[in-house]
Tab-separated table of C-alpha atoms and ligand atoms in Angstrom:
chain	number	residue	atom	x	y	z
A	1	MET	CA	90.951	67.512	83.271
A	2	SER	CA	92.928	70.339	84.883
A	3	SER	CA	95.423	69.535	87.637
A	4	PRO	CA	94.486	70.341	91.136
A	5	HIS	CA	98.267	71.443	91.357
A	6	PRO	CA	99.070	73.590	88.473
A	7	LEU	CA	102.533	74.788	90.286
A	8	PRO	CA	105.557	72.656	89.949
A	9	PRO	CA	106.697	71.229	93.082
A	10	GLY	CA	108.881	73.659	95.046
A	11	PHE	CA	107.615	76.370	93.413
A	12	PRO	CA	108.899	79.440	95.323
A	13	ARG	CA	106.098	81.271	96.428
A	14	PRO	CA	106.435	82.886	100.025
A	15	ALA	CA	103.294	81.893	100.979
A	16	TRP	CA	102.036	78.576	101.143
A	17	VAL	CA	100.035	75.569	102.893
A	18	GLU	CA	101.859	73.285	104.811
A	19	VAL	CA	100.943	69.788	105.166
A	20	ASP	CA	102.107	67.715	108.180
A	21	LEU	CA	101.941	64.213	106.824
A	22	ASP	CA	103.307	62.493	110.232
A	23	ALA	CA	100.271	64.484	112.049
A	24	LEU	CA	98.077	62.827	109.327
A	25	ALA	CA	99.564	59.326	110.141
A	26	ARG	CA	99.133	59.537	113.871
A	27	ASN	CA	95.696	61.000	113.498
A	28	VAL	CA	94.734	58.024	111.515
A	29	ARG	CA	95.924	55.553	113.852
A	30	GLN	CA	94.134	57.231	116.706
A	31	ILE	CA	90.921	57.170	115.266
A	32	ARG	CA	91.376	53.495	113.981
A	33	SER	CA	92.362	52.602	117.431
A	34	ASP	CA	89.422	54.353	118.800
A	35	LEU	CA	87.009	52.272	116.545
A	36	PRO	CA	85.726	48.657	117.134
A	37	SER	CA	87.971	46.487	114.901
A	38	HIS	CA	85.138	45.332	112.831
A	39	VAL	CA	84.180	48.837	111.951
A	40	GLN	CA	85.749	49.890	108.743
A	41	LEU	CA	87.415	53.322	108.279
A	42	LEU	CA	86.656	55.319	105.223
A	43	GLN	CA	88.424	58.605	104.739
A	44	VAL	CA	86.144	61.196	102.853
A	45	VAL	CA	88.512	63.154	100.493
A	46	LYS	CA	86.380	65.122	98.576
A	47	ASP	CA	87.252	68.563	97.261
A	48	ASN	CA	91.034	67.469	97.074
A	49	ALA	CA	90.942	66.316	100.807
A	50	TYR	CA	89.657	69.587	101.757
A	51	SER	CA	92.292	71.409	99.843
A	52	LEU	CA	95.191	69.760	101.243
A	53	GLY	CA	96.154	67.262	98.169
A	54	ALA	CA	93.791	64.074	97.881
A	55	ALA	CA	96.368	62.027	96.367
A	56	LYS	CA	99.336	62.423	98.898
A	57	ILE	CA	96.799	62.254	101.897
A	58	ALA	CA	95.113	58.963	100.733
A	59	HIS	CA	98.304	57.332	100.433
A	60	ILE	CA	99.476	58.034	103.857
A	61	SER	CA	96.165	57.401	105.369
A	62	LEU	CA	96.079	54.113	103.706
A	63	GLU	CA	99.499	53.093	104.952
A	64	ASN	CA	98.146	54.117	108.317
A	65	GLY	CA	94.713	52.201	108.368
A	66	VAL	CA	92.148	53.812	106.408
A	67	ASP	CA	90.293	51.236	104.748
A	68	GLU	CA	88.470	53.062	101.651
A	69	PHE	CA	87.953	56.614	100.446
A	70	ALA	CA	84.993	58.638	99.136
A	71	THR	CA	84.965	61.561	96.794
A	72	PHE	CA	82.251	63.521	95.360
A	73	THR	CA	83.151	64.074	91.996
A	74	VAL	CA	83.813	61.437	89.447
A	75	GLY	CA	87.005	63.488	88.237
A	76	GLU	CA	88.470	63.579	92.017
A	77	ALA	CA	87.930	59.694	92.084
A	78	VAL	CA	89.599	59.092	88.678
A	79	GLU	CA	92.650	61.271	89.446
A	80	LEU	CA	93.062	59.273	92.742
A	81	ARG	CA	92.857	56.036	90.581
A	82	ASN	CA	95.510	57.493	88.459
A	83	THR	CA	98.077	57.658	91.186
A	84	GLY	CA	97.907	54.060	91.642
A	85	LEU	CA	95.214	54.009	94.485
A	86	ILE	CA	93.723	50.659	94.351
A	87	ALA	CA	91.432	50.813	97.688
A	88	PRO	CA	87.682	51.074	96.901
A	89	ILE	CA	86.438	54.510	96.232
A	90	LEU	CA	82.956	55.586	96.920
A	91	LEU	CA	81.032	58.185	95.010
A	92	LEU	CA	79.089	60.590	97.190
A	93	GLY	CA	75.982	62.523	95.874
A	94	GLU	CA	73.894	61.548	92.617
A	95	ARG	CA	75.171	60.489	89.358
A	96	ILE	CA	74.339	61.247	85.677
A	97	PRO	CA	74.581	58.962	82.950
A	98	GLU	CA	77.454	60.511	81.219
A	99	GLU	CA	79.561	59.434	84.241
A	100	PHE	CA	78.525	55.776	83.961
A	101	PRO	CA	81.646	54.730	81.771
A	102	TRP	CA	84.143	56.583	83.859
A	103	ILE	CA	82.704	54.810	87.026
A	104	LYS	CA	82.869	51.360	85.200
A	105	SER	CA	86.594	52.035	83.783
A	106	HIS	CA	88.028	53.154	87.164
A	107	ARG	CA	86.196	50.725	89.466
A	108	LEU	CA	84.182	53.288	91.496
A	109	THR	CA	81.372	52.553	93.802
A	110	PRO	CA	78.568	55.147	93.292
A	111	CYS	CA	75.673	55.962	95.748
A	112	VAL	CA	72.326	55.744	94.026
A	113	GLY	CA	69.579	57.891	95.541
A	114	SER	CA	66.860	57.904	93.196
A	115	VAL	CA	64.986	55.440	91.371
A	116	GLU	CA	65.845	57.455	87.938
A	117	THR	CA	69.458	56.780	88.527
A	118	ALA	CA	69.107	53.150	89.564
A	119	ILE	CA	67.248	52.408	86.371
A	120	ALA	CA	69.679	54.374	84.271
A	121	LEU	CA	72.643	52.442	85.825
A	122	ASP	CA	70.889	49.030	85.696
A	123	ALA	CA	70.413	49.662	82.015
A	124	TYR	CA	74.031	50.531	81.491
A	125	ALA	CA	75.360	47.613	83.453
A	126	ARG	CA	73.001	45.127	81.496
A	127	GLN	CA	74.062	46.633	78.105
A	128	GLN	CA	77.886	46.228	79.536
A	129	GLY	CA	77.171	42.697	80.819
A	130	LEU	CA	78.227	43.209	84.414
A	131	ALA	CA	76.972	43.493	87.760
A	132	MET	CA	77.294	47.081	89.133
A	133	PRO	CA	78.353	47.489	93.019
A	134	VAL	CA	76.069	50.454	94.534
A	135	HIS	CA	75.476	51.877	97.908
A	136	LEU	CA	71.780	52.598	98.390
A	137	LYS	CA	71.589	56.462	99.951
A	138	ILE	CA	68.826	56.750	102.244
A	139	ASN	CA	67.364	60.110	102.873
A	140	SER	CA	66.528	60.003	106.583
A	141	GLY	CA	65.833	63.700	107.237
A	142	MET	CA	68.621	65.350	105.497
A	143	ASN	CA	66.347	66.193	102.542
A	144	ARG	CA	69.514	66.363	99.979
A	145	PHE	CA	70.480	63.156	98.304
A	146	GLY	CA	68.720	59.584	98.532
A	147	PHE	CA	65.806	57.542	98.585
A	148	CYS	CA	63.032	58.944	101.095
A	149	TRP	CA	62.665	57.023	104.270
A	150	ARG	CA	58.898	57.722	104.268
A	151	SER	CA	58.216	56.177	100.753
A	152	LEU	CA	60.061	52.793	100.828
A	153	ASP	CA	57.069	51.008	99.142
A	154	ASP	CA	57.398	53.429	96.066
A	155	TRP	CA	60.920	52.809	95.540
A	156	ALA	CA	61.733	49.333	96.990
A	157	PRO	CA	59.720	47.510	94.480
A	158	GLN	CA	61.344	49.244	91.526
A	159	LEU	CA	64.774	48.535	92.689
A	160	THR	CA	64.218	44.546	92.899
A	161	ARG	CA	63.779	44.928	89.107
A	162	CYS	CA	67.193	46.476	88.677
A	163	GLN	CA	69.100	42.854	88.389
A	164	HIS	CA	72.118	44.219	87.171
A	165	LEU	CA	72.829	46.271	90.300
A	166	GLN	CA	74.705	44.771	93.068
A	167	ILE	CA	73.666	46.667	96.159
A	168	SER	CA	76.481	46.197	98.375
A	169	GLY	CA	76.197	48.903	100.822
A	170	ALA	CA	73.326	51.235	102.366
A	171	LEU	CA	74.222	54.721	103.846
A	172	THR	CA	72.509	57.598	105.297
A	173	HIS	CA	74.008	61.381	106.419
A	174	PHE	CA	73.198	63.160	109.336
A	175	ALA	CA	71.951	66.893	109.196
A	176	GLN	CA	73.625	67.478	112.714
A	177	SER	CA	75.867	65.129	114.614
A	178	ASP	CA	78.209	67.195	116.244
A	179	GLU	CA	76.210	69.483	118.559
A	180	LEU	CA	75.348	68.575	122.231
A	181	ASP	CA	71.484	67.834	121.306
A	182	LYS	CA	71.236	64.601	119.212
A	183	THR	CA	67.549	64.692	118.960
A	184	PHE	CA	67.368	64.775	115.274
A	185	ALA	CA	70.136	62.497	114.702
A	186	ARG	CA	68.437	59.771	116.879
A	187	GLN	CA	65.366	60.406	114.857
A	188	GLN	CA	67.290	60.226	111.610
A	189	LEU	CA	69.075	56.933	112.740
A	190	ALA	CA	65.678	55.452	113.897
A	191	ASN	CA	64.406	56.129	110.205
A	192	PHE	CA	67.445	54.651	108.744
A	193	LYS	CA	66.998	51.591	110.994
A	194	GLN	CA	63.361	51.277	109.941
A	195	VAL	CA	64.459	51.348	106.194
A	196	LEU	CA	67.079	48.638	106.925
A	197	ALA	CA	64.513	46.576	108.296
A	198	GLN	CA	61.899	46.850	105.333
A	199	LEU	CA	64.675	46.611	102.823
A	200	HIS	CA	65.173	42.913	104.134
A	201	THR	CA	61.376	41.894	103.582
A	202	TRP	CA	61.996	43.121	99.825
A	203	GLY	CA	65.052	40.879	99.655
A	204	ILE	CA	67.575	43.664	99.647
A	205	ASN	CA	70.438	42.897	101.953
A	206	PRO	CA	73.327	45.401	101.657
A	207	LYS	CA	76.320	44.149	103.376
A	208	THR	CA	77.904	47.660	104.485
A	209	ILE	CA	75.712	49.825	106.504
A	210	HIS	CA	77.087	53.272	107.322
A	211	ALA	CA	75.870	56.572	108.562
A	212	CYS	CA	78.573	58.518	110.541
A	213	ASN	CA	80.597	61.478	109.607
A	214	SER	CA	82.998	62.683	112.090
A	215	GLY	CA	80.479	63.921	114.651
A	216	GLY	CA	78.678	60.732	114.354
A	217	PHE	CA	81.915	58.630	114.889
A	218	LEU	CA	82.896	61.021	118.023
A	219	ASP	CA	79.461	60.948	119.679
A	220	LEU	CA	77.168	58.385	118.116
A	221	PRO	CA	78.811	54.957	118.454
A	222	GLU	CA	75.343	53.249	118.361
A	223	ALA	CA	75.438	54.363	114.658
A	224	HIS	CA	78.890	53.024	113.880
A	225	PHE	CA	77.310	50.000	111.808
A	226	ASP	CA	79.980	48.294	109.390
A	227	MET	CA	81.685	51.614	108.741
A	228	VAL	CA	82.302	55.358	109.504
A	229	ARG	CA	82.960	57.947	107.172
A	230	VAL	CA	85.349	60.610	108.573
A	231	GLY	CA	86.633	63.577	106.791
A	232	ILE	CA	87.493	66.596	108.837
A	233	LEU	CA	88.526	64.643	111.691
A	234	VAL	CA	91.622	62.951	110.160
A	235	LEU	CA	92.945	66.183	109.330
A	236	GLY	CA	92.925	67.034	113.024
A	237	VAL	CA	90.259	69.489	113.347
A	238	TYR	CA	87.030	68.824	115.239
A	239	PRO	CA	83.567	69.134	113.603
A	240	SER	CA	82.443	71.196	116.491
A	241	GLN	CA	83.723	72.677	119.834
A	242	VAL	CA	81.297	70.442	121.830
A	243	CYS	CA	81.894	66.825	120.436
A	244	ARG	CA	84.127	64.345	122.283
A	245	ARG	CA	87.580	64.774	121.952
A	246	LEU	CA	90.617	62.190	121.400
A	247	PRO	CA	93.501	62.008	123.439
A	248	LYS	CA	95.759	63.970	121.159
A	249	LEU	CA	94.837	64.917	117.416
A	250	ASP	CA	97.229	67.347	115.565
A	251	PRO	CA	96.173	69.877	112.791
A	252	VAL	CA	97.436	68.632	109.390
A	253	MET	CA	97.132	72.071	107.861
A	254	SER	CA	99.181	75.283	108.588
A	255	ILE	CA	99.199	78.317	106.324
A	256	LYS	CA	102.431	80.305	106.355
A	257	ALA	CA	104.106	83.125	104.623
A	258	ARG	CA	107.588	85.284	104.808
A	259	ILE	CA	107.340	89.035	105.570
A	260	THR	CA	108.281	90.550	102.214
A	261	ALA	CA	107.999	94.334	103.205
A	262	ILE	CA	108.006	96.339	106.226
A	263	GLN	CA	106.837	100.037	106.627
A	264	ASN	CA	107.414	102.612	109.453
A	265	LEU	CA	104.434	104.455	110.299
A	266	GLN	CA	104.300	108.031	111.740
A	267	PRO	CA	101.132	109.274	113.762
A	268	GLY	CA	98.427	109.595	111.436
A	269	ASP	CA	99.449	107.413	108.857
A	270	THR	CA	96.890	105.065	107.105
A	271	VAL	CA	97.300	101.490	106.085
A	272	GLY	CA	95.756	99.955	102.932
A	273	TYR	CA	92.734	100.389	100.612
A	274	GLY	CA	90.460	102.578	102.290
A	275	MET	CA	92.508	103.937	104.784
A	276	ARG	CA	91.123	101.464	107.377
A	277	PHE	CA	93.718	101.675	109.847
A	278	ARG	CA	95.247	105.120	111.193
A	279	ALA	CA	98.146	104.830	113.432
A	280	GLU	CA	98.099	106.858	116.754
A	281	SER	CA	101.768	106.194	117.305
A	282	THR	CA	104.527	105.162	115.578
A	283	ARG	CA	104.029	101.898	114.271
A	284	ARG	CA	105.958	98.933	112.521
A	285	ILE	CA	103.846	97.224	109.996
A	286	ALA	CA	105.061	93.802	108.216
A	287	VAL	CA	103.192	92.852	104.657
A	288	LEU	CA	102.739	88.829	104.255
A	289	PRO	CA	102.147	88.060	100.760
A	290	LEU	CA	98.844	86.414	100.657
A	291	GLY	CA	95.250	87.690	100.829
A	292	TYR	CA	91.651	86.984	99.962
A	293	GLY	CA	92.801	85.719	96.368
A	294	ASP	CA	94.431	83.002	98.214
A	295	GLY	CA	91.231	82.147	100.507
A	296	PHE	CA	92.169	84.523	103.529
A	297	PRO	CA	89.044	85.988	105.011
A	298	ARG	CA	88.459	89.604	103.733
A	299	VAL	CA	88.164	91.404	107.261
A	300	ARG	CA	89.677	94.544	108.364
A	301	ASN	CA	91.568	95.024	111.813
A	302	GLU	CA	90.813	91.884	112.903
A	303	GLY	CA	92.626	88.521	113.265
A	304	ARG	CA	96.381	88.125	113.726
A	305	ALA	CA	99.485	86.059	112.334
A	306	LEU	CA	102.132	84.669	114.696
A	307	ILE	CA	105.960	86.052	114.181
A	308	HIS	CA	108.872	84.805	116.555
A	309	GLY	CA	106.116	82.980	118.586
A	310	LEU	CA	104.114	86.307	119.307
A	311	PRO	CA	100.942	87.562	117.923
A	312	ALA	CA	101.041	90.264	115.344
A	313	PRO	CA	97.600	92.159	115.133
A	314	LEU	CA	96.210	92.516	111.518
A	315	VAL	CA	95.773	96.243	110.703
A	316	GLY	CA	93.960	97.552	107.828
A	317	GLY	CA	91.909	95.598	105.174
A	318	VAL	CA	92.912	92.178	103.646
A	319	SER	CA	93.819	92.735	100.058
A	320	MET	CA	93.479	90.198	97.093
A	321	ASP	CA	97.363	89.753	97.624
A	322	ALA	CA	98.543	90.935	100.729
A	323	ILE	CA	97.820	91.201	104.605
A	324	THR	CA	99.493	93.841	106.852
A	325	VAL	CA	100.257	93.230	110.353
A	326	ASP	CA	101.428	95.426	113.169
A	327	ILE	CA	105.128	94.067	114.468
A	328	THR	CA	105.667	97.258	116.766
A	329	ASP	CA	105.959	94.867	119.389
A	330	ILE	CA	107.946	92.329	117.836
A	331	PRO	CA	111.251	94.677	117.041
A	332	HIS	CA	113.524	91.860	115.928
A	333	ALA	CA	111.032	90.739	113.074
A	334	GLN	CA	112.470	91.481	109.612
A	335	CYS	CA	111.998	90.665	106.028
A	336	GLY	CA	112.290	86.998	105.343
A	337	ASP	CA	111.041	85.842	108.709
A	338	GLU	CA	108.372	83.011	108.734
A	339	ALA	CA	104.771	84.129	109.739
A	340	VAL	CA	101.963	81.628	110.492
A	341	VAL	CA	98.371	82.778	109.902
A	342	LEU	CA	97.009	79.216	110.419
A	343	GLY	CA	98.657	76.765	112.732
A	344	ARG	CA	101.228	76.711	115.553
A	345	GLN	CA	104.214	78.797	116.319
A	346	GLY	CA	106.080	78.379	119.676
A	347	THR	CA	103.616	78.129	122.297
A	348	GLN	CA	100.690	79.917	120.151
A	349	GLU	CA	98.132	78.559	117.972
A	350	VAL	CA	95.865	80.304	115.552
A	351	THR	CA	93.032	77.558	115.181
A	352	VAL	CA	90.671	76.600	112.122
A	353	HIS	CA	87.893	77.454	114.305
A	354	GLU	CA	89.652	81.071	114.994
A	355	LEU	CA	89.965	81.727	111.392
A	356	ALA	CA	86.283	80.508	110.659
A	357	ALA	CA	84.992	83.008	113.403
A	358	LEU	CA	86.816	85.811	111.272
A	359	LYS	CA	85.253	84.526	108.063
A	360	ARG	CA	81.740	84.219	109.521
A	361	SER	CA	81.808	80.708	108.316
A	362	VAL	CA	82.489	76.997	109.253
A	363	SER	CA	85.878	75.049	109.924
A	364	TYR	CA	85.204	73.194	106.810
A	365	ASP	CA	85.272	76.181	104.794
A	366	ILE	CA	88.801	77.305	106.384
A	367	LEU	CA	90.183	74.167	105.198
A	368	ALA	CA	88.892	74.047	101.770
A	369	GLY	CA	89.082	77.273	100.960
A	370	TRP	CA	92.667	77.880	100.115
A	371	ARG	CA	93.138	78.406	96.542
A	372	ASN	CA	95.376	76.415	94.413
A	373	ARG	CA	97.916	79.164	93.752
A	374	LEU	CA	99.035	78.696	97.413
A	375	PRO	CA	101.570	76.016	96.648
A	376	ARG	CA	100.961	72.836	99.019
A	377	ILE	CA	104.223	71.712	100.945
A	378	TYR	CA	104.329	68.525	102.603
A	379	ARG	CA	106.473	67.574	105.491
A	380	GLY	CA	107.166	64.342	106.915
A	381	GLY	CA	105.562	60.930	105.795
A	382	SER	CA	108.874	59.608	105.224
A	383	GLN	CA	109.568	62.004	101.952
B	1	LIG	C1	81.650	65.278	103.757
B	1	LIG	C2	81.068	64.152	104.163
B	1	LIG	C3	81.407	63.223	105.311
B	1	LIG	C4	82.358	63.640	106.034
B	1	LIG	O1	82.257	64.418	106.824
B	1	LIG	P1	83.165	65.169	107.970
B	1	LIG	O2	82.188	66.191	108.799
B	1	LIG	O3	84.144	65.996	107.218
B	1	LIG	O4	83.768	64.045	108.796
B	1	LIG	C5	80.628	61.799	105.321
B	1	LIG	N1	79.785	61.663	104.727
B	1	LIG	C6	79.277	62.318	103.510
B	1	LIG	C7	77.974	62.231	103.061
B	1	LIG	C8	79.772	63.692	103.308
B	1	LIG	O5	79.196	64.437	102.479
């Protein structure tokens, strides 16, 4: 398996992802203290913890109150185990039989959401002579993974024959939990509860029930059950602009770069491919050495960087390896100075939501979208 961090630690690239582990620790503690003590906290660290580095993130989170973790791929979970993480790891999504030996050897807990997977995993567990812990994934309306809430009488009898599966949990997932209108989420919750009640009549009594992602954790306390599965919120980013706010969350991720070139433009000069920016007066342009090849949105003449605590508007198009920003109004800016393209500098902040609007995408995509060629620099966390 290829390492998520092909670069040696401290690799000197003048553009990087900065990860504030102290902010992470505070966020975890704040979320933990907002939950009733009987509700467990699972952190979703799929996609390398939304690209921040799952191993580093998971160990700090564990020290500060996270009980369990979840990944989507077996590879992500195996990598976490190989760092010495012993907390339970839930595998989201659906599995294929080729993955079963890895699940067994690394003590992972798969979600199972189809009769085919259940039967195959049961056969594998029988052959290995063990009871395989699983969580039942219930499709309550998302219509992606899971046993359909409508057709329980078709699949529940088949599950009762899977004697080597130890059904230790049951979960569902909301299609919309962070918008003001909770109508569909409440409908899903009702569907899920109906399934749970009927499961009991089949003698299936999962111990750990869970439904909430970050939006549900914040806004649907009636759906907390025994555990919540929180991903983006732990990283200090709200899933939407309208969900409930906690007293003080801090963003864990920043993207920074050093100015590596400066150009002085005369009126009429243009900048970059396609000459997308034309100077109307003399202008000073700084080059920041990161671009769409690093995950920066491929925009032109939109967006900004922060330099010396001031906004420097992006001019021209974003290249694969560079963006150009106007520093005419920051005359003391020079090569080597630090620029922030995501995060805080002085009293200013470029938020994940601002970059998401630039990319015509969602905050999740802005966090997870930074490529591995940008080094991850960790700060704090008693390093
Ligand atoms: C990604 C994911 C989560 C976490 O979602 P956030 O909105 O980041 O909190 C929870 N459950 C499942 C099934 C997921 O895929």
